[in-house]
PDB file of C-alpha atoms in Angstrom:
ATOM      1  CA  UNK A  36      80.093 168.310  61.084  1.00 51.00           C
ATOM      2  CA  UNK A  37      78.687 168.099  64.405  1.00 56.00           C
ATOM      3  CA  UNK A  38      77.901 164.283  65.396  1.00 55.00           C
ATOM      4  CA  UNK A  39      75.757 164.026  68.699  1.00 59.00           C
ATOM      5  CA  UNK A  40      76.965 162.047  71.861  1.00 58.00           C
ATOM      6  CA  UNK A  41      74.327 159.520  71.175  1.00 56.00           C
ATOM      7  CA  UNK A  42      75.447 158.733  67.573  1.00 52.00           C
ATOM      8  CA  UNK A  43      79.040 158.633  68.511  1.00 48.00           C
ATOM      9  CA  UNK A  44      78.269 156.162  71.308  1.00 50.00           C
ATOM     10  CA  UNK A  45      76.046 153.813  68.760  1.00 56.00           C
ATOM     11  CA  UNK A  46      79.078 154.319  66.318  1.00 48.00           C
ATOM     12  CA  UNK A  47      81.569 153.200  68.966  1.00 52.00           C
ATOM     13  CA  UNK A  48      79.303 150.398  70.223  1.00 48.00           C
ATOM     14  CA  UNK A  49      79.067 148.754  66.548  1.00 48.00           C
ATOM     15  CA  UNK A  50      82.830 149.240  66.254  1.00 43.00           C
ATOM     16  CA  UNK A  51      83.222 147.129  69.139  1.00 39.00           C
ATOM     17  CA  UNK A  52      80.735 144.414  68.336  1.00 41.00           C
ATOM     18  CA  UNK A  53      82.331 144.411  64.778  1.00 39.00           C
ATOM     19  CA  UNK A  54      85.793 144.068  65.886  1.00 40.00           C
ATOM     20  CA  UNK A  55      84.972 141.222  68.567  1.00 40.00           C
ATOM     21  CA  UNK A  56      82.948 139.159  65.642  1.00 41.00           C
ATOM     22  CA  UNK A  57      86.319 139.359  63.695  1.00 41.00           C
ATOM     23  CA  UNK A  58      88.378 138.363  66.796  1.00 42.00           C
ATOM     24  CA  UNK A  59      86.616 135.462  67.427  1.00 39.00           C
ATOM     25  CA  UNK A  60      86.076 134.427  63.890  1.00 39.00           C
ATOM     26  CA  UNK A  61      89.789 134.369  63.633  1.00 37.00           C
ATOM     27  CA  UNK A  62      90.543 132.559  66.825  1.00 34.00           C
ATOM     28  CA  UNK A  63      88.105 129.979  65.451  1.00 32.00           C
ATOM     29  CA  UNK A  64      89.640 130.008  62.021  1.00 32.00           C
ATOM     30  CA  UNK A  65      93.124 129.519  63.699  1.00 31.00           C
ATOM     31  CA  UNK A  66      91.656 126.717  66.089  1.00 30.00           C
ATOM     32  CA  UNK A  67      90.419 124.684  63.064  1.00 30.00           C
ATOM     33  CA  UNK A  68      93.710 125.178  61.350  1.00 31.00           C
ATOM     34  CA  UNK A  69      95.542 123.898  64.516  1.00 30.00           C
ATOM     35  CA  UNK A  70      93.251 120.919  64.505  1.00 32.00           C
ATOM     36  CA  UNK A  71      93.911 120.149  60.937  1.00 33.00           C
ATOM     37  CA  UNK A  72      97.395 121.121  60.587  1.00 32.00           C
ATOM     38  CA  UNK A  73      98.431 117.884  62.861  1.00 36.00           C
ATOM     39  CA  UNK A  74      97.451 115.082  60.792  1.00 39.00           C
ATOM     40  CA  UNK A  75      97.100 113.024  63.803  1.00 36.00           C
ATOM     41  CA  UNK A  76      94.289 114.613  65.325  1.00 39.00           C
ATOM     42  CA  UNK A  77      90.861 114.398  64.123  1.00 47.00           C
ATOM     43  CA  UNK A  78      88.279 116.529  65.720  1.00 47.00           C
ATOM     44  CA  UNK A  79      85.513 115.329  63.388  1.00 48.00           C
ATOM     45  CA  UNK A  80      86.102 111.479  64.388  1.00 50.00           C
ATOM     46  CA  UNK A  81      83.341 109.510  65.642  1.00 48.00           C
ATOM     47  CA  UNK A  82      84.876 108.826  68.892  1.00 52.00           C
ATOM     48  CA  UNK A  83      82.764 105.663  69.378  1.00 59.00           C
ATOM     49  CA  UNK A  84      81.363 103.205  66.893  1.00 73.00           C
ATOM     50  CA  UNK A  85      79.652  99.728  66.497  1.00 77.00           C
ATOM     51  CA  UNK A  86      81.266  96.596  67.276  1.00 80.00           C
ATOM     52  CA  UNK A  87      80.504  95.706  63.694  1.00 87.00           C
ATOM     53  CA  UNK A  88      83.149  95.034  61.260  1.00 91.00           C
ATOM     54  CA  UNK A  89      83.523  95.146  57.398  1.00 92.00           C
ATOM     55  CA  UNK A  90      82.569  92.016  55.672  1.00 91.00           C
ATOM     56  CA  UNK A  91      85.522  89.786  55.013  1.00 92.00           C
ATOM     57  CA  UNK A  92      87.982  90.785  57.670  1.00 96.00           C
ATOM     58  CA  UNK A  93      89.660  88.130  59.401  1.00 94.00           C
ATOM     59  CA  UNK A  94      90.471  87.984  63.395  1.00 97.00           C
ATOM     60  CA  UNK A  95      93.776  87.488  63.918  1.00 97.00           C
ATOM     61  CA  UNK A  96      94.656  84.017  64.824  1.00 96.00           C
ATOM     62  CA  UNK A  97      97.620  85.116  66.988  1.00 95.00           C
ATOM     63  CA  UNK A  98      97.494  88.650  67.879  1.00 98.00           C
ATOM     64  CA  UNK A  99     100.137  90.430  70.078  1.00 98.00           C
ATOM     65  CA  UNK A 100      97.250  91.659  72.274  1.00 98.00           C
ATOM     66  CA  UNK A 101      94.591  89.251  72.412  1.00 97.00           C
ATOM     67  CA  UNK A 102      90.757  90.348  73.186  1.00 97.00           C
ATOM     68  CA  UNK A 103      90.484  91.425  76.687  1.00 98.00           C
ATOM     69  CA  UNK A 104      94.009  92.620  77.190  1.00 97.00           C
ATOM     70  CA  UNK A 105      94.612  95.940  78.904  1.00 98.00           C
ATOM     71  CA  UNK A 106      96.852  98.110  76.739  1.00 98.00           C
ATOM     72  CA  UNK A 107      98.451 101.891  76.995  1.00 98.00           C
ATOM     73  CA  UNK A 108      97.584 103.828  73.199  1.00 98.00           C
ATOM     74  CA  UNK A 109     100.804 105.373  72.103  1.00 97.00           C
ATOM     75  CA  UNK A 110      98.727 106.815  69.022  1.00 95.00           C
ATOM     76  CA  UNK A 111      97.470 110.363  69.039  1.00 92.00           C
ATOM     77  CA  UNK A 112      94.843 109.990  66.365  1.00 89.00           C
ATOM     78  CA  UNK A 113      92.323 112.207  68.588  1.00 89.00           C
ATOM     79  CA  UNK A 114      92.687 114.378  71.342  1.00 92.00           C
ATOM     80  CA  UNK A 115      92.681 112.335  74.442  1.00 96.00           C
ATOM     81  CA  UNK A 116      93.975 109.272  73.234  1.00 96.00           C
ATOM     82  CA  UNK A 117      97.720 109.252  73.732  1.00 97.00           C
ATOM     83  CA  UNK A 118      98.375 107.579  77.047  1.00 98.00           C
ATOM     84  CA  UNK A 119      94.758 106.096  77.730  1.00 98.00           C
ATOM     85  CA  UNK A 120      94.613 102.892  79.192  1.00 97.00           C
ATOM     86  CA  UNK A 121      92.455 100.863  76.708  1.00 98.00           C
ATOM     87  CA  UNK A 122      90.938  97.227  76.358  1.00 98.00           C
ATOM     88  CA  UNK A 123      91.355  95.485  73.341  1.00 98.00           C
ATOM     89  CA  UNK A 124      87.930  94.404  71.780  1.00 97.00           C
ATOM     90  CA  UNK A 125      89.082  92.905  68.245  1.00 97.00           C
ATOM     91  CA  UNK A 126      92.201  92.041  66.809  1.00 98.00           C
ATOM     92  CA  UNK A 127      92.317  91.482  62.774  1.00 98.00           C
ATOM     93  CA  UNK A 128      94.866  90.774  59.800  1.00 97.00           C
ATOM     94  CA  UNK A 129      94.692  93.174  56.946  1.00 98.00           C
ATOM     95  CA  UNK A 130      96.337  95.865  55.311  1.00 98.00           C
ATOM     96  CA  UNK A 131      96.031  99.587  56.804  1.00 98.00           C
ATOM     97  CA  UNK A 132      96.164 102.526  54.824  1.00 98.00           C
ATOM     98  CA  UNK A 133      96.994 106.153  55.604  1.00 98.00           C
ATOM     99  CA  UNK A 134      94.702 108.135  53.297  1.00 98.00           C
ATOM    100  CA  UNK A 135      94.323 111.795  52.148  1.00 98.00           C
ATOM    101  CA  UNK A 136      90.951 112.884  50.958  1.00 98.00           C
ATOM    102  CA  UNK A 137      88.275 115.852  50.858  1.00 96.00           C
ATOM    103  CA  UNK A 138      84.951 115.086  52.639  1.00 97.00           C
ATOM    104  CA  UNK A 139      81.858 114.553  50.870  1.00 97.00           C
ATOM    105  CA  UNK A 140      80.076 117.100  53.207  1.00 94.00           C
ATOM    106  CA  UNK A 141      82.239 119.984  51.641  1.00 90.00           C
ATOM    107  CA  UNK A 142      84.764 120.220  54.928  1.00 88.00           C
ATOM    108  CA  UNK A 143      88.304 120.638  54.571  1.00 94.00           C
ATOM    109  CA  UNK A 144      90.967 118.258  53.009  1.00 96.00           C
ATOM    110  CA  UNK A 145      91.751 115.692  55.800  1.00 96.00           C
ATOM    111  CA  UNK A 146      95.542 114.967  54.888  1.00 96.00           C
ATOM    112  CA  UNK A 147      96.822 111.553  56.209  1.00 96.00           C
ATOM    113  CA  UNK A 148      94.150 109.878  57.680  1.00 96.00           C
ATOM    114  CA  UNK A 149      94.972 106.738  60.165  1.00 95.00           C
ATOM    115  CA  UNK A 150      93.888 104.179  59.393  1.00 97.00           C
ATOM    116  CA  UNK A 151      91.596 102.962  56.864  1.00 98.00           C
ATOM    117  CA  UNK A 152      91.689  99.103  56.162  1.00 98.00           C
ATOM    118  CA  UNK A 153      91.645  97.303  52.795  1.00 98.00           C
ATOM    119  CA  UNK A 154      87.853  95.871  53.633  1.00 98.00           C
ATOM    120  CA  UNK A 155      86.888  99.657  54.103  1.00 97.00           C
ATOM    121  CA  UNK A 156      87.904 100.752  50.368  1.00 98.00           C
ATOM    122  CA  UNK A 157      85.660 100.132  47.535  1.00 97.00           C
ATOM    123  CA  UNK A 158      86.498  97.196  45.095  1.00 96.00           C
ATOM    124  CA  UNK A 159      90.085  97.060  46.884  1.00 96.00           C
ATOM    125  CA  UNK A 160      89.888  93.156  46.497  1.00 93.00           C
ATOM    126  CA  UNK A 161      93.105  91.385  48.192  1.00 91.00           C
ATOM    127  CA  UNK A 162      95.835  93.403  46.427  1.00 93.00           C
ATOM    128  CA  UNK A 163      97.712  95.777  48.273  1.00 97.00           C
ATOM    129  CA  UNK A 164      97.409  99.397  46.782  1.00 98.00           C
ATOM    130  CA  UNK A 165     100.241 101.631  46.431  1.00 98.00           C
ATOM    131  CA  UNK A 166     100.822 105.331  47.069  1.00 98.00           C
ATOM    132  CA  UNK A 167      99.324 107.271  44.734  1.00 98.00           C
ATOM    133  CA  UNK A 168      96.464 104.998  43.904  1.00 98.00           C
ATOM    134  CA  UNK A 169      92.684 106.801  43.940  1.00 98.00           C
ATOM    135  CA  UNK A 170      90.178 105.128  45.417  1.00 98.00           C
ATOM    136  CA  UNK A 171      86.670 105.206  47.176  1.00 98.00           C
ATOM    137  CA  UNK A 172      86.138 104.900  50.741  1.00 98.00           C
ATOM    138  CA  UNK A 173      83.730 102.899  52.443  1.00 96.00           C
ATOM    139  CA  UNK A 174      84.732 103.616  56.091  1.00 95.00           C
ATOM    140  CA  UNK A 175      82.464 106.094  58.052  1.00 90.00           C
ATOM    141  CA  UNK A 176      85.264 107.046  60.816  1.00 87.00           C
ATOM    142  CA  UNK A 177      84.612 110.878  59.987  1.00 87.00           C
ATOM    143  CA  UNK A 178      81.749 112.827  59.044  1.00 90.00           C
ATOM    144  CA  UNK A 179      82.001 113.123  55.246  1.00 95.00           C
ATOM    145  CA  UNK A 180      84.494 110.152  54.818  1.00 96.00           C
ATOM    146  CA  UNK A 181      82.193 107.437  53.374  1.00 96.00           C
ATOM    147  CA  UNK A 182      82.093 107.750  49.289  1.00 98.00           C
ATOM    148  CA  UNK A 183      85.120 110.290  49.433  1.00 98.00           C
ATOM    149  CA  UNK A 184      87.533 109.554  47.046  1.00 98.00           C
ATOM    150  CA  UNK A 185      90.906 109.323  48.786  1.00 98.00           C
ATOM    151  CA  UNK A 186      94.483 108.676  47.863  1.00 98.00           C
ATOM    152  CA  UNK A 187      96.647 106.254  49.227  1.00 98.00           C
ATOM    153  CA  UNK A 188      99.519 107.629  51.317  1.00 98.00           C
ATOM    154  CA  UNK A 189     101.040 104.470  52.779  1.00 98.00           C
ATOM    155  CA  UNK A 190     100.103 100.974  53.108  1.00 98.00           C
ATOM    156  CA  UNK A 191     101.149  98.500  55.702  1.00 97.00           C
ATOM    157  CA  UNK A 192     100.411  94.879  56.421  1.00 97.00           C
ATOM    158  CA  UNK A 193      99.401  94.453  60.001  1.00 97.00           C
ATOM    159  CA  UNK A 194      97.044  93.525  63.019  1.00 98.00           C
ATOM    160  CA  UNK A 195      94.967  96.488  63.543  1.00 98.00           C
ATOM    161  CA  UNK A 196      92.960  96.584  66.731  1.00 98.00           C
ATOM    162  CA  UNK A 197      89.426  97.899  68.150  1.00 97.00           C
ATOM    163  CA  UNK A 198      89.600  99.428  71.635  1.00 97.00           C
ATOM    164  CA  UNK A 199      87.645 100.861  74.046  1.00 97.00           C
ATOM    165  CA  UNK A 200      89.204 103.463  76.541  1.00 97.00           C
ATOM    166  CA  UNK A 201      88.653 106.583  78.292  1.00 96.00           C
ATOM    167  CA  UNK A 202      90.186 109.712  77.327  1.00 96.00           C
ATOM    168  CA  UNK A 203      92.398 111.370  78.950  1.00 96.00           C
ATOM    169  CA  UNK A 204      91.568 114.901  78.391  1.00 95.00           C
ATOM    170  CA  UNK A 205      87.834 114.604  78.720  1.00 94.00           C
ATOM    171  CA  UNK A 206      86.926 111.543  80.724  1.00 95.00           C
ATOM    172  CA  UNK A 207      84.438 110.626  77.822  1.00 93.00           C
ATOM    173  CA  UNK A 208      84.369 106.548  77.672  1.00 95.00           C
ATOM    174  CA  UNK A 209      84.951 105.711  73.725  1.00 95.00           C
ATOM    175  CA  UNK A 210      83.859 102.282  72.713  1.00 95.00           C
ATOM    176  CA  UNK A 211      84.991 100.073  69.417  1.00 95.00           C
ATOM    177  CA  UNK A 212      87.489 102.859  68.194  1.00 95.00           C
ATOM    178  CA  UNK A 213      88.601 101.520  64.655  1.00 95.00           C
ATOM    179  CA  UNK A 214      91.693 101.548  64.111  1.00 96.00           C
ATOM    180  CA  UNK A 215      94.991 101.447  65.985  1.00 97.00           C
ATOM    181  CA  UNK A 216      98.171  99.433  65.070  1.00 97.00           C
ATOM    182  CA  UNK A 217     100.213  96.844  67.042  1.00 95.00           C
ATOM    183  CA  UNK A 218     102.963  99.329  67.158  1.00 96.00           C
ATOM    184  CA  UNK A 219     100.405 102.150  68.314  1.00 98.00           C
ATOM    185  CA  UNK A 220      99.789 100.282  71.451  1.00 98.00           C
ATOM    186  CA  UNK A 221     102.015  98.618  74.402  1.00 97.00           C
ATOM    187  CA  UNK A 222     101.442  96.232  77.296  1.00 96.00           C
ATOM    188  CA  UNK A 223      99.587  97.833  80.636  1.00 91.00           C
TER     189      UNK A 223
END
């Protein structure tokens, strides 16, 4: 069977496009997997938020880091967070939870998200929830979080902080980031 040079050229060019599209798709999938494989990075997280806090959340009467304090973030919930200089914009006493859930928008399951607080869980009341408990999230830190059914992975009574910081990787200014715990901060 004879194939013309033009037909062979078109076939080869088509093959290059198909293979390059597959290659890009695989690298995108790998990048997405990398982002979700480490439970401490949340690329879908809303970096800046409102200064509004959930109803019933009590300000800490004696926080280690007072509002206005300059601190260094030791946590790596998101890219560019670890090592960032931050200003404390709020300090609250509550129970902080690590949760796993499947987003309501059909996104990939999020494992070990830090942190959702007592006041961001539907009908949580004052009782500390236990690992394995199923809850409905009212927090909206990430797309598809609000209204999602989640499982409690762990609970910690602590002071949580809202902070402003500048990303160490992008230079983006992040306002009112919710939440970091006391042990995720150090004095500047």
